Coordinates of C-alpha atoms and ligand atoms in Angstrom, one line a residue:
M704 CA 0.0 -0.3 0.0
N705 CA 1.3 3.3 -1.3
E706 CA 1.4 6.7 1.0
K707 CA -1.0 7.8 -1.9
S708 CA -3.2 4.6 -1.0
F709 CA -6.8 5.6 -0.7
W710 CA -7.3 3.6 2.4
L711 CA -4.2 5.3 4.3
G712 CA -5.3 6.0 7.4
K713 CA -8.8 5.3 7.1
T714 CA -11.5 3.1 9.0
F715 CA -15.2 2.7 9.5
D716 CA -16.3 6.3 10.3
D717 CA -14.4 7.5 7.1
F718 CA -16.4 6.0 4.3
L719 CA -19.6 5.9 3.1
F720 CA -21.2 3.8 0.3
R721 CA -22.9 4.7 -3.1
P722 CA -26.3 3.2 -3.0
Q723 CA -27.1 1.5 -6.4
K724 CA -30.6 0.5 -7.7
G725 CA -32.1 -2.0 -5.3
I726 CA -33.0 -5.3 -7.2
T727 CA -34.7 -7.3 -4.6
E728 CA -38.5 -7.4 -3.7
S729 CA -37.9 -8.2 -0.1
R730 CA -34.2 -7.6 1.7
R731 CA -35.5 -10.4 4.8
N732 CA -34.7 -13.0 1.6
I733 CA -31.2 -11.5 1.3
N734 CA -28.5 -14.6 2.0
L735 CA -25.5 -13.2 3.8
A736 CA -23.8 -17.2 4.0
S737 CA -19.8 -16.4 4.2
K738 CA -17.0 -18.3 4.7
L739 CA -15.1 -18.6 8.2
T740 CA -12.4 -20.7 6.1
N741 CA -12.5 -22.3 3.0
S742 CA -14.2 -25.9 4.1
I743 CA -16.9 -23.8 7.2
K744 CA -19.5 -22.0 5.8
L745 CA -21.5 -19.3 8.3
E746 CA -25.0 -18.2 7.5
L747 CA -24.4 -15.1 9.4
P748 CA -20.7 -14.0 8.7
I749 CA -20.7 -12.7 12.9
V750 CA -17.9 -14.6 15.2
S751 CA -18.1 -13.8 18.8
S752 CA -14.9 -12.4 20.8
N753 CA -13.1 -15.4 22.8
M754 CA -13.0 -13.1 25.7
D755 CA -14.0 -14.0 29.1
S756 CA -16.7 -11.0 29.5
V757 CA -18.2 -12.5 26.1
T758 CA -18.2 -16.0 24.8
G759 CA -18.7 -18.7 27.1
S760 CA -20.8 -21.9 26.3
D761 CA -24.4 -19.9 26.2
M762 CA -23.2 -17.5 23.7
A763 CA -21.4 -19.6 21.5
R764 CA -24.5 -22.3 21.7
T765 CA -26.9 -18.7 20.5
M766 CA -24.3 -17.6 18.1
A767 CA -24.4 -20.9 16.2
M768 CA -28.1 -21.4 16.3
D769 CA -27.8 -18.3 15.0
G770 CA -26.1 -18.9 11.7
G771 CA -22.5 -17.4 13.6
L772 CA -20.1 -18.7 15.7
G773 CA -19.0 -18.1 19.3
V774 CA -15.5 -19.0 20.0
V775 CA -15.0 -20.0 23.4
H776 CA -12.5 -18.1 25.6
R777 CA -9.3 -19.6 27.2
A778 CA -8.9 -18.4 30.4
M779 CA -9.9 -21.2 32.7
S780 CA -8.5 -24.8 33.3
I781 CA -8.3 -26.9 29.7
E782 CA -11.1 -29.3 31.6
R783 CA -13.3 -26.4 32.0
Q784 CA -12.8 -25.2 28.9
A785 CA -13.3 -28.7 27.0
R786 CA -16.4 -28.9 29.3
K787 CA -17.7 -26.0 27.9
I788 CA -17.4 -27.0 24.1
A789 CA -18.7 -30.4 25.1
E790 CA -21.7 -28.4 26.0
V791 CA -22.4 -26.4 22.9
K792 CA -22.0 -30.2 20.6
R793 CA -24.1 -31.8 22.8
S794 CA -27.1 -29.4 22.8
Q795 CA -28.2 -29.4 19.5
S796 CA -28.4 -32.2 17.2
A797 CA -31.3 -34.8 16.4
V798 CA -29.3 -37.4 18.5
I799 CA -27.4 -36.9 21.2
E800 CA -24.9 -39.7 20.9
N801 CA -23.8 -40.0 24.4
P802 CA -25.7 -38.8 26.8
L803 CA -24.3 -38.4 29.9
C804 CA -25.1 -41.4 32.8
L805 CA -25.0 -41.4 36.4
P806 CA -25.3 -44.8 37.9
I807 CA -28.2 -46.2 39.8
D808 CA -26.1 -45.7 43.7
A809 CA -25.9 -42.0 42.5
T810 CA -27.6 -39.6 45.3
I811 CA -30.1 -37.0 44.7
R812 CA -27.4 -34.4 45.6
Q813 CA -24.6 -35.9 43.0
A814 CA -27.7 -35.3 40.5
K815 CA -28.2 -32.2 41.5
N816 CA -24.6 -31.4 41.2
F817 CA -24.4 -33.1 38.0
A818 CA -27.1 -31.4 36.2
N819 CA -26.0 -28.1 37.0
K820 CA -22.7 -28.4 36.2
N821 CA -23.5 -29.9 32.7
N822 CA -26.2 -27.6 32.4
I823 CA -28.9 -30.7 31.7
T824 CA -32.3 -31.3 32.9
G825 CA -32.4 -35.1 32.5
I826 CA -29.9 -37.7 33.1
L827 CA -30.3 -41.3 32.0
I828 CA -29.6 -44.0 34.6
E829 CA -27.4 -46.7 34.1
T830 CA -26.8 -49.7 36.0
E831 CA -23.3 -49.1 37.4
P832 CA -20.8 -46.7 36.1
G833 CA -19.9 -47.0 32.9
S834 CA -21.8 -50.2 31.8
G835 CA -24.5 -47.9 29.3
I836 CA -27.5 -50.3 30.7
L837 CA -30.1 -48.6 30.6
V838 CA -31.9 -48.7 34.0
G839 CA -34.0 -45.3 34.5
L840 CA -34.5 -41.7 33.3
L841 CA -34.8 -38.5 35.9
S842 CA -36.2 -36.1 34.4
G843 CA -35.7 -32.3 35.8
R844 CA -39.4 -32.7 37.2
D845 CA -38.4 -35.8 39.2
I846 CA -35.7 -34.0 40.8
P847 CA -36.9 -33.0 44.2
W848 CA -35.5 -30.1 45.5
N849 CA -36.1 -30.2 48.9
N850 CA -32.9 -30.5 50.7
N851 CA -34.1 -33.3 53.3
V852 CA -33.9 -35.4 50.6
N853 CA -30.0 -35.2 49.5
E854 CA -28.9 -38.2 50.8
D855 CA -31.5 -40.3 48.8
L856 CA -30.8 -42.2 46.0
V857 CA -31.7 -41.7 42.3
S858 CA -33.3 -44.9 41.8
Q859 CA -36.0 -43.7 44.6
Y860 CA -37.1 -41.1 42.0
M861 CA -36.3 -41.9 38.5
T862 CA -38.9 -43.2 36.1
P863 CA -37.9 -47.2 35.4
V864 CA -36.9 -48.3 32.4
D865 CA -40.1 -51.1 31.8
K866 CA -42.0 -47.7 32.5
L867 CA -40.1 -45.8 29.6
I868 CA -41.1 -45.2 26.3
T869 CA -37.4 -45.7 24.2
E870 CA -36.6 -46.6 20.4
K871 CA -34.3 -48.3 18.7
P872 CA -31.1 -46.6 17.3
G873 CA -31.2 -45.7 13.6
I874 CA -34.9 -44.1 14.3
S875 CA -35.4 -41.2 11.7
T876 CA -35.7 -37.5 13.0
D877 CA -39.2 -36.8 11.8
E878 CA -40.2 -40.7 13.3
A879 CA -38.7 -39.5 16.9
A880 CA -39.9 -36.2 16.6
A881 CA -43.9 -38.0 15.9
I882 CA -43.6 -40.3 18.7
L883 CA -42.4 -37.0 21.1
F884 CA -44.9 -35.1 20.2
D885 CA -47.8 -38.1 20.3
K886 CA -47.1 -39.3 23.4
R887 CA -45.9 -35.8 24.9
L888 CA -42.3 -36.8 25.7
E889 CA -39.6 -34.6 26.5
R890 CA -37.0 -37.6 25.8
L891 CA -36.8 -40.7 23.8
P892 CA -33.9 -42.9 25.0
L893 CA -32.6 -45.0 21.9
V894 CA -31.4 -48.7 23.1
D895 CA -31.0 -51.9 21.6
A896 CA -32.4 -55.1 22.7
E897 CA -30.0 -55.6 25.8
R898 CA -31.2 -51.7 26.6
R899 CA -27.5 -50.9 25.8
I900 CA -27.5 -46.9 25.3
H901 CA -26.6 -45.3 22.0
G902 CA -28.2 -42.1 22.0
L903 CA -31.0 -39.9 23.2
I904 CA -33.5 -37.7 21.5
T905 CA -34.8 -34.5 23.3
R906 CA -37.8 -32.3 21.9
K907 CA -36.5 -29.2 22.7
D908 CA -33.7 -30.0 20.2
I909 CA -36.3 -31.3 17.8
F910 CA -37.9 -27.6 18.4
S911 CA -34.6 -25.9 17.8
L912 CA -33.3 -28.2 14.4
R913 CA -36.7 -26.9 13.0
E914 CA -37.1 -23.9 13.7
R915 CA -33.7 -22.8 12.8
P916 CA -32.4 -23.9 9.6
D917 CA -29.8 -21.0 9.0
A918 CA -27.8 -22.8 12.7
S919 CA -24.5 -23.5 12.0
K920 CA -23.9 -27.1 12.1
D921 CA -21.4 -29.8 11.4
E922 CA -22.4 -32.7 9.4
K923 CA -23.6 -34.7 12.2
G924 CA -26.0 -31.8 13.4
H925 CA -24.5 -30.9 16.0
L926 CA -23.7 -26.6 16.6
L927 CA -20.6 -25.8 15.4
V928 CA -18.4 -24.1 17.7
G929 CA -15.0 -22.4 17.9
A930 CA -12.1 -22.9 20.4
A931 CA -9.4 -20.2 21.4
I932 CA -5.7 -21.3 22.6
G933 CA -2.5 -19.5 22.9
A934 CA 0.9 -20.1 21.2
H935 CA 2.5 -20.8 24.6
G936 CA 2.9 -23.1 27.9
D937 CA -0.5 -26.2 27.8
Y938 CA -1.6 -25.3 24.1
L939 CA -1.0 -28.9 23.1
E940 CA -2.7 -30.6 25.8
R941 CA -5.3 -28.1 25.5
S942 CA -6.0 -28.3 21.7
A943 CA -5.7 -32.2 21.9
A944 CA -8.9 -32.0 25.1
L945 CA -10.5 -29.5 22.9
L946 CA -10.5 -31.0 19.7
D947 CA -11.6 -34.3 21.8
A948 CA -14.5 -32.6 23.2
G949 CA -15.4 -31.3 19.7
A950 CA -14.2 -28.1 18.8
D951 CA -14.6 -27.5 15.2
S952 CA -12.0 -25.1 14.6
L953 CA -8.8 -23.5 16.9
F954 CA -8.3 -20.1 17.3
I955 CA -5.0 -19.3 18.1
D956 CA -4.9 -16.0 19.4
I957 CA -1.9 -13.9 20.6
A958 CA -1.9 -10.0 20.5
H959 CA 1.3 -9.8 18.2
G960 CA 0.2 -12.4 15.6
H961 CA 3.2 -11.6 13.3
S962 CA 5.7 -13.5 15.3
S963 CA 8.4 -16.3 15.2
V964 CA 6.2 -17.5 18.5
M965 CA 2.7 -17.7 16.2
E966 CA 5.0 -19.7 13.4
S967 CA 6.3 -22.3 15.7
A968 CA 2.7 -22.8 17.5
V969 CA 1.1 -23.5 14.1
S970 CA 3.9 -25.8 12.9
N971 CA 3.7 -27.5 16.4
V972 CA -0.7 -28.0 16.2
R973 CA 0.1 -29.1 12.6
K974 CA 2.5 -31.6 13.6
Q975 CA 0.0 -33.2 15.9
F976 CA -3.3 -32.3 14.5
N977 CA -2.6 -32.2 10.9
D978 CA -6.5 -31.2 9.3
V979 CA -7.6 -29.1 12.1
S980 CA -9.1 -25.6 11.3
L981 CA -6.3 -23.1 12.0
V982 CA -7.7 -19.6 12.2
C983 CA -4.8 -17.1 13.6
G984 CA -4.3 -13.9 14.7
N985 CA -3.7 -10.9 15.3
I986 CA -1.7 -9.1 12.3
A987 CA -3.0 -5.7 10.3
T988 CA -0.4 -5.5 8.0
G989 CA 0.0 -7.2 4.3
E990 CA 3.3 -8.6 5.0
G991 CA 1.5 -9.9 8.2
A992 CA -1.6 -11.8 6.2
Q993 CA 1.1 -13.3 4.0
F994 CA 3.1 -14.7 6.5
M995 CA -0.2 -16.5 8.2
K996 CA -1.1 -17.9 4.9
D997 CA 2.7 -18.9 4.3
I998 CA 2.8 -21.3 7.9
G999 CA -0.9 -22.5 7.1
A1000 CA -3.7 -20.6 8.7
D1001 CA -7.1 -21.3 7.5
A1002 CA -8.2 -18.2 8.0
I1003 CA -6.2 -14.9 9.4
K1004 CA -8.1 -12.6 12.2
V1005 CA -7.3 -9.0 11.4
G1006 CA -6.9 -6.4 13.8
V1007 CA -4.3 -5.0 16.0
G1008 CA -5.7 -2.2 19.0
P1009 CA -9.0 -1.4 17.8
G1010 CA -11.0 -3.1 20.1
R1011 CA -13.1 -1.2 23.0
G1012 CA -11.1 -2.9 25.6
C1013 CA -7.6 -2.4 24.0
R1014 CA -4.9 -0.4 25.1
T1015 CA -2.3 -1.2 22.8
R1016 CA -2.4 1.5 20.5
L1017 CA -2.8 3.9 23.4
E1018 CA 0.5 2.1 25.5
T1019 CA 2.9 1.3 22.3
A1020 CA 2.0 3.0 19.6
A1021 CA 1.4 0.0 17.6
G1022 CA -1.5 -0.7 14.6
V1023 CA -3.0 0.2 12.0
P1024 CA -6.2 1.6 11.4
Q1025 CA -9.0 -1.4 10.9
L1026 CA -10.4 -0.9 7.2
Q1027 CA -6.6 0.0 5.9
A1028 CA -5.5 -3.5 7.7
I1029 CA -8.2 -4.8 6.3
R1030 CA -8.0 -3.8 2.9
E1031 CA -3.6 -4.3 2.9
A1032 CA -4.7 -8.2 4.4
Y1033 CA -7.0 -8.5 1.4
E1034 CA -4.6 -6.8 -1.2
T1035 CA -1.8 -9.2 -0.1
I1036 CA -4.0 -12.4 -0.2
G1037 CA -7.4 -11.5 -1.6
D1038 CA -9.7 -14.6 -1.2
S1039 CA -6.9 -16.9 -1.1
I1040 CA -7.7 -17.8 2.3
P1041 CA -10.7 -15.9 4.4
I1042 CA -9.8 -12.5 6.3
M1043 CA -11.8 -12.2 9.7
A1044 CA -12.2 -8.3 10.8
D1045 CA -11.4 -8.3 14.7
G1046 CA -12.3 -5.7 17.1
G1047 CA -13.6 -1.8 16.5
I1048 CA -16.9 -2.4 15.6
K1049 CA -19.0 0.5 17.4
T1050 CA -22.2 0.2 14.7
D1051 CA -24.1 -2.2 12.2
K1052 CA -22.9 0.1 9.4
D1053 CA -18.8 -0.7 10.3
I1054 CA -19.8 -4.5 9.6
F1055 CA -20.6 -4.4 6.3
L1056 CA -17.5 -1.9 5.7
A1057 CA -15.6 -4.6 6.7
L1058 CA -17.3 -7.4 4.5
I1059 CA -17.5 -5.2 1.4
C1060 CA -13.7 -4.3 1.9
G1061 CA -12.0 -7.8 2.2
A1062 CA -13.1 -9.3 5.4
S1063 CA -15.3 -12.5 5.3
T1064 CA -16.4 -12.7 8.7
V1065 CA -16.7 -10.1 11.6
M1066 CA -16.3 -10.7 15.2
L1067 CA -17.0 -9.0 17.5
G1068 CA -16.7 -8.1 21.6
S1069 CA -18.2 -5.1 23.0
A1070 CA -21.1 -5.6 20.4
L1071 CA -22.2 -9.0 22.3
S1072 CA -20.8 -8.3 25.8
G1073 CA -23.9 -6.7 28.6
T1074 CA -26.0 -9.4 26.7
D1075 CA -27.8 -12.8 29.0
E1076 CA -25.4 -15.4 27.0
A1077 CA -22.3 -13.3 27.8
P1078 CA -20.6 -14.6 31.2
G1079 CA -20.5 -12.7 34.4
Q1080 CA -23.2 -11.4 36.8
I1081 CA -25.8 -8.4 36.3
I1082 CA -24.7 -5.3 38.3
E1083 CA -27.9 -3.1 39.8
D1084 CA -26.1 0.2 40.3
P1085 CA -28.3 1.0 43.6
V1086 CA -27.7 4.9 42.7
T1087 CA -28.9 5.1 39.0
N1088 CA -30.9 2.0 39.4
T1089 CA -29.5 0.6 35.6
K1090 CA -28.2 -2.8 35.1
K1091 CA -24.8 -3.6 34.2
K1092 CA -22.2 -6.3 33.0
I1093 CA -18.8 -6.1 32.8
Y1094 CA -16.5 -6.2 29.1
R1095 CA -12.9 -6.2 29.7
G1096 CA -10.0 -6.5 27.3
M1097 CA -8.1 -10.0 27.9
T1098 CA -5.0 -8.5 29.3
S1099 CA -6.8 -5.8 31.4
P1100 CA -5.8 -6.3 34.8
Q1101 CA -9.1 -7.7 35.9
A1102 CA -9.1 -10.7 32.8
V1103 CA -5.7 -11.4 34.0
L1104 CA -6.3 -12.2 37.5
G1105 CA -9.4 -13.7 36.8
S1106 CA -7.7 -16.4 34.4
L1107 CA -5.1 -17.2 37.3
Y1108 CA -7.1 -18.5 39.1
E1109 CA -7.6 -21.8 37.8
S1110 CA -3.5 -21.8 37.0
E1111 CA -1.2 -24.0 39.0
N1112 CA 2.1 -22.9 36.8
G1113 CA 4.3 -20.5 39.2
D1114 CA 5.9 -19.8 35.8
E1115 CA 2.6 -18.8 34.0
I1116 CA 1.1 -17.0 37.2
D1117 CA 4.9 -14.7 37.6
A1118 CA 4.8 -14.3 33.7
A1119 CA 1.5 -12.9 33.5
L1120 CA 1.7 -10.4 36.6
D1121 CA 5.0 -9.2 35.5
T1122 CA 3.3 -8.1 31.7
P1123 CA 2.4 -4.7 31.3
S1124 CA -1.4 -4.0 30.7
E1125 CA -2.8 -3.2 27.2
G1126 CA -6.6 -3.8 28.1
Q1127 CA -9.1 -2.2 30.2
E1128 CA -12.5 -3.1 31.9
I1129 CA -15.3 -1.2 31.0
Q1130 CA -19.5 -1.4 32.6
M1131 CA -21.7 -1.6 29.4
P1132 CA -25.0 -1.3 30.0
Y1133 CA -27.3 -4.5 30.3
K1134 CA -28.7 -4.9 26.8
G1135 CA -31.1 -8.5 27.4
S1136 CA -30.7 -11.5 25.1
V1137 CA -27.8 -11.5 22.1
V1138 CA -31.1 -13.0 20.2
D1139 CA -32.0 -9.9 19.5
I1140 CA -28.8 -8.2 18.3
L1141 CA -28.2 -11.0 16.1
H1142 CA -31.6 -10.3 14.8
R1143 CA -31.1 -6.6 14.4
I1144 CA -27.1 -6.9 12.8
R1145 CA -29.1 -9.6 10.3
G1146 CA -31.4 -7.2 9.0
H1147 CA -29.1 -4.1 8.9
I1148 CA -26.8 -6.0 6.9
Q1149 CA -29.4 -7.2 4.6
S1150 CA -30.4 -3.6 4.1
S1151 CA -26.9 -2.6 3.3
V1152 CA -26.8 -5.4 0.6
S1153 CA -30.1 -4.0 -0.9
Y1154 CA -28.8 -0.5 -0.8
A1155 CA -25.8 -1.7 -2.6
G1156 CA -28.3 -3.0 -5.2
E1157 CA -27.5 -6.8 -5.1
I1158 CA -29.5 -9.8 -3.7
S1159 CA -26.8 -11.5 -1.7
L1160 CA -23.7 -10.4 0.6
A1161 CA -21.7 -12.2 -1.7
A1162 CA -22.9 -10.8 -4.8
A1163 CA -21.9 -7.2 -3.0
R1164 CA -18.6 -8.5 -1.9
E1165 CA -17.9 -9.3 -4.8
K1166 CA -19.0 -6.5 -6.8
I1167 CA -17.7 -3.6 -4.4
L1168 CA -14.1 -5.5 -3.7
S1169 CA -13.2 -5.4 -7.3
D1170 CA -13.6 -1.6 -8.2
P1171 CA -13.5 -0.2 -3.9
E1172 CA -12.9 3.4 -5.1
R1173 CA -16.2 3.3 -7.4
Y1174 CA -18.2 2.8 -4.7
L1175 CA -16.9 4.1 -1.4
I1176 CA -17.1 7.6 -1.1
S1177 CA -14.1 8.7 1.7
L1178 CA -15.7 11.7 3.7
S1179 CA -15.1 14.9 5.2
E1180 CA -15.3 16.1 8.6
S1181 CA -18.6 18.0 7.5
S1182 CA -20.0 14.9 5.8
R1183 CA -19.1 12.9 9.0
R1184 CA -21.1 15.4 11.1
E1185 CA -23.7 15.1 8.4
S1186 CA -23.7 11.4 8.7
F1187 CA -22.8 10.1 12.2
D1188 CA -23.7 13.3 14.7
R1189 CA -27.0 12.4 16.4
Ligands
LIG1409 P1 -14.6 -5.4 20.2 O1 -13.9 -3.7 19.7 O2 -15.4 -5.6 19.5 O3 -12.9 -5.8 20.0 O4 -14.8 -4.9 21.5 C1 -13.1 -7.3 20.5 C2 -11.5 -7.8 20.6 O5 -10.3 -6.9 21.0 C3 -9.7 -7.9 21.0 N1 -8.9 -7.6 22.5 C4 -7.9 -7.1 22.6 N2 -7.2 -6.3 22.7 N3 -5.8 -5.7 24.6 C5 -6.2 -5.6 23.3 O6 -5.3 -4.8 22.4 C6 -6.8 -6.6 24.9 O7 -6.6 -6.5 25.9 C7 -8.1 -7.4 24.4 N4 -8.8 -7.9 24.6 C8 -9.6 -8.2 23.5 C9 -9.7 -9.2 20.6 O8 -9.1 -9.0 19.4 C10 -11.2 -8.9 20.3 O9 -11.7 -9.6 19.6

């Protein structure tokens, strides 16, 4: 990119695009499909950030249900992160292949803890630990919440197998749905003639599958989920556990991705898990994008310092204005591997600009924070009577300390405490469910595509990407005021 470039120093508030003749009857039919990697497609090109105030299992599940993707953060133990991945993978498919079971001699206290920990409402009961032979089902309604009976055995409260309706493995989703609805059942265990458990179908999953044709799913019908790993310490062990739990894509996420640390991490992960889908970042230059492509990333995360919780540019002066960075990356590697624009999205128009300047997907942190699905408690301010949730950069002192609670590695703790912060914590207004935010974003991108005179995001992207100076208008200070001051 030369010093006269149209893009130099430019970011989201520096452009509008020239409206084109609209050609759609209804904006709501506009298709927004895009690529996370060359082999993973998303119907909604939105990805939730791998931050501890943005993406845990609730957020990841909701993102995938709505056609996007959630990337579960890594500021926790390997076991906990793997459990969160497994929760998402288990939550949405016609058949839960390895339903969670408790043995018949478990107590009600154990069942309550088990249900809480795994976020489930019904537990299959087996003859003995690991036998896989069904003896009953303990549904949420069967579990007494009276604490006096905590030491009673689950066998006293479960529905025994001879009173349960079960089906054979291999039943079709439609047949299972008919049985669940006709017999008003919540769950249908799949067992063979020896009562060996082969799966579980739930009414809730069938409902959601039918209602969400755009959900992001793997070939078995399970929701897609991403998982963050680092490039130091336990990342290989973490990768193994996350892939085992079903992660569809690993995000090697470090602040300065254009580095030898990234190079050796990618090489080591590839050596051990050859065909894993790897999204790598962050970089902010054409050279960084070329580097990522050369070392074998399947997608590249672009963004150094634009994020709402970031202090990198303030503290180090390193960074590239975000639209310039996206365009530089695109001009260098084109569509050979997809680019994810990460950070700095303040309004929905920024998402469309990122997409038509070179990104295939857009990662959002603060825009999705403060919601029910984001981890963390709602804080009620007694003075203003307003509700808030915390949003914090992952290198903020608060996030660093939070992540260390689960670490037993003294060197890691010392190193983290010794690294000056490049992030900050912010109180976000509480926003309700992220579903409403995703609905709004989808509608706004569809409207942008319509103004761009196309019937799909892919077509709008292709048209504008090939000749951006024809379609984009660079704004003056006064036109910026006219456009955005309200
Ligand atoms: P937004 O603007 O969507 O940005 O809230 C989310 C992205 O910010 C990045 N991130 C950080 N960057 N210091 C940084 O410089 C941090 O502590 C930090 N934490 C998150 C990250 O790329 C995220 O997706």
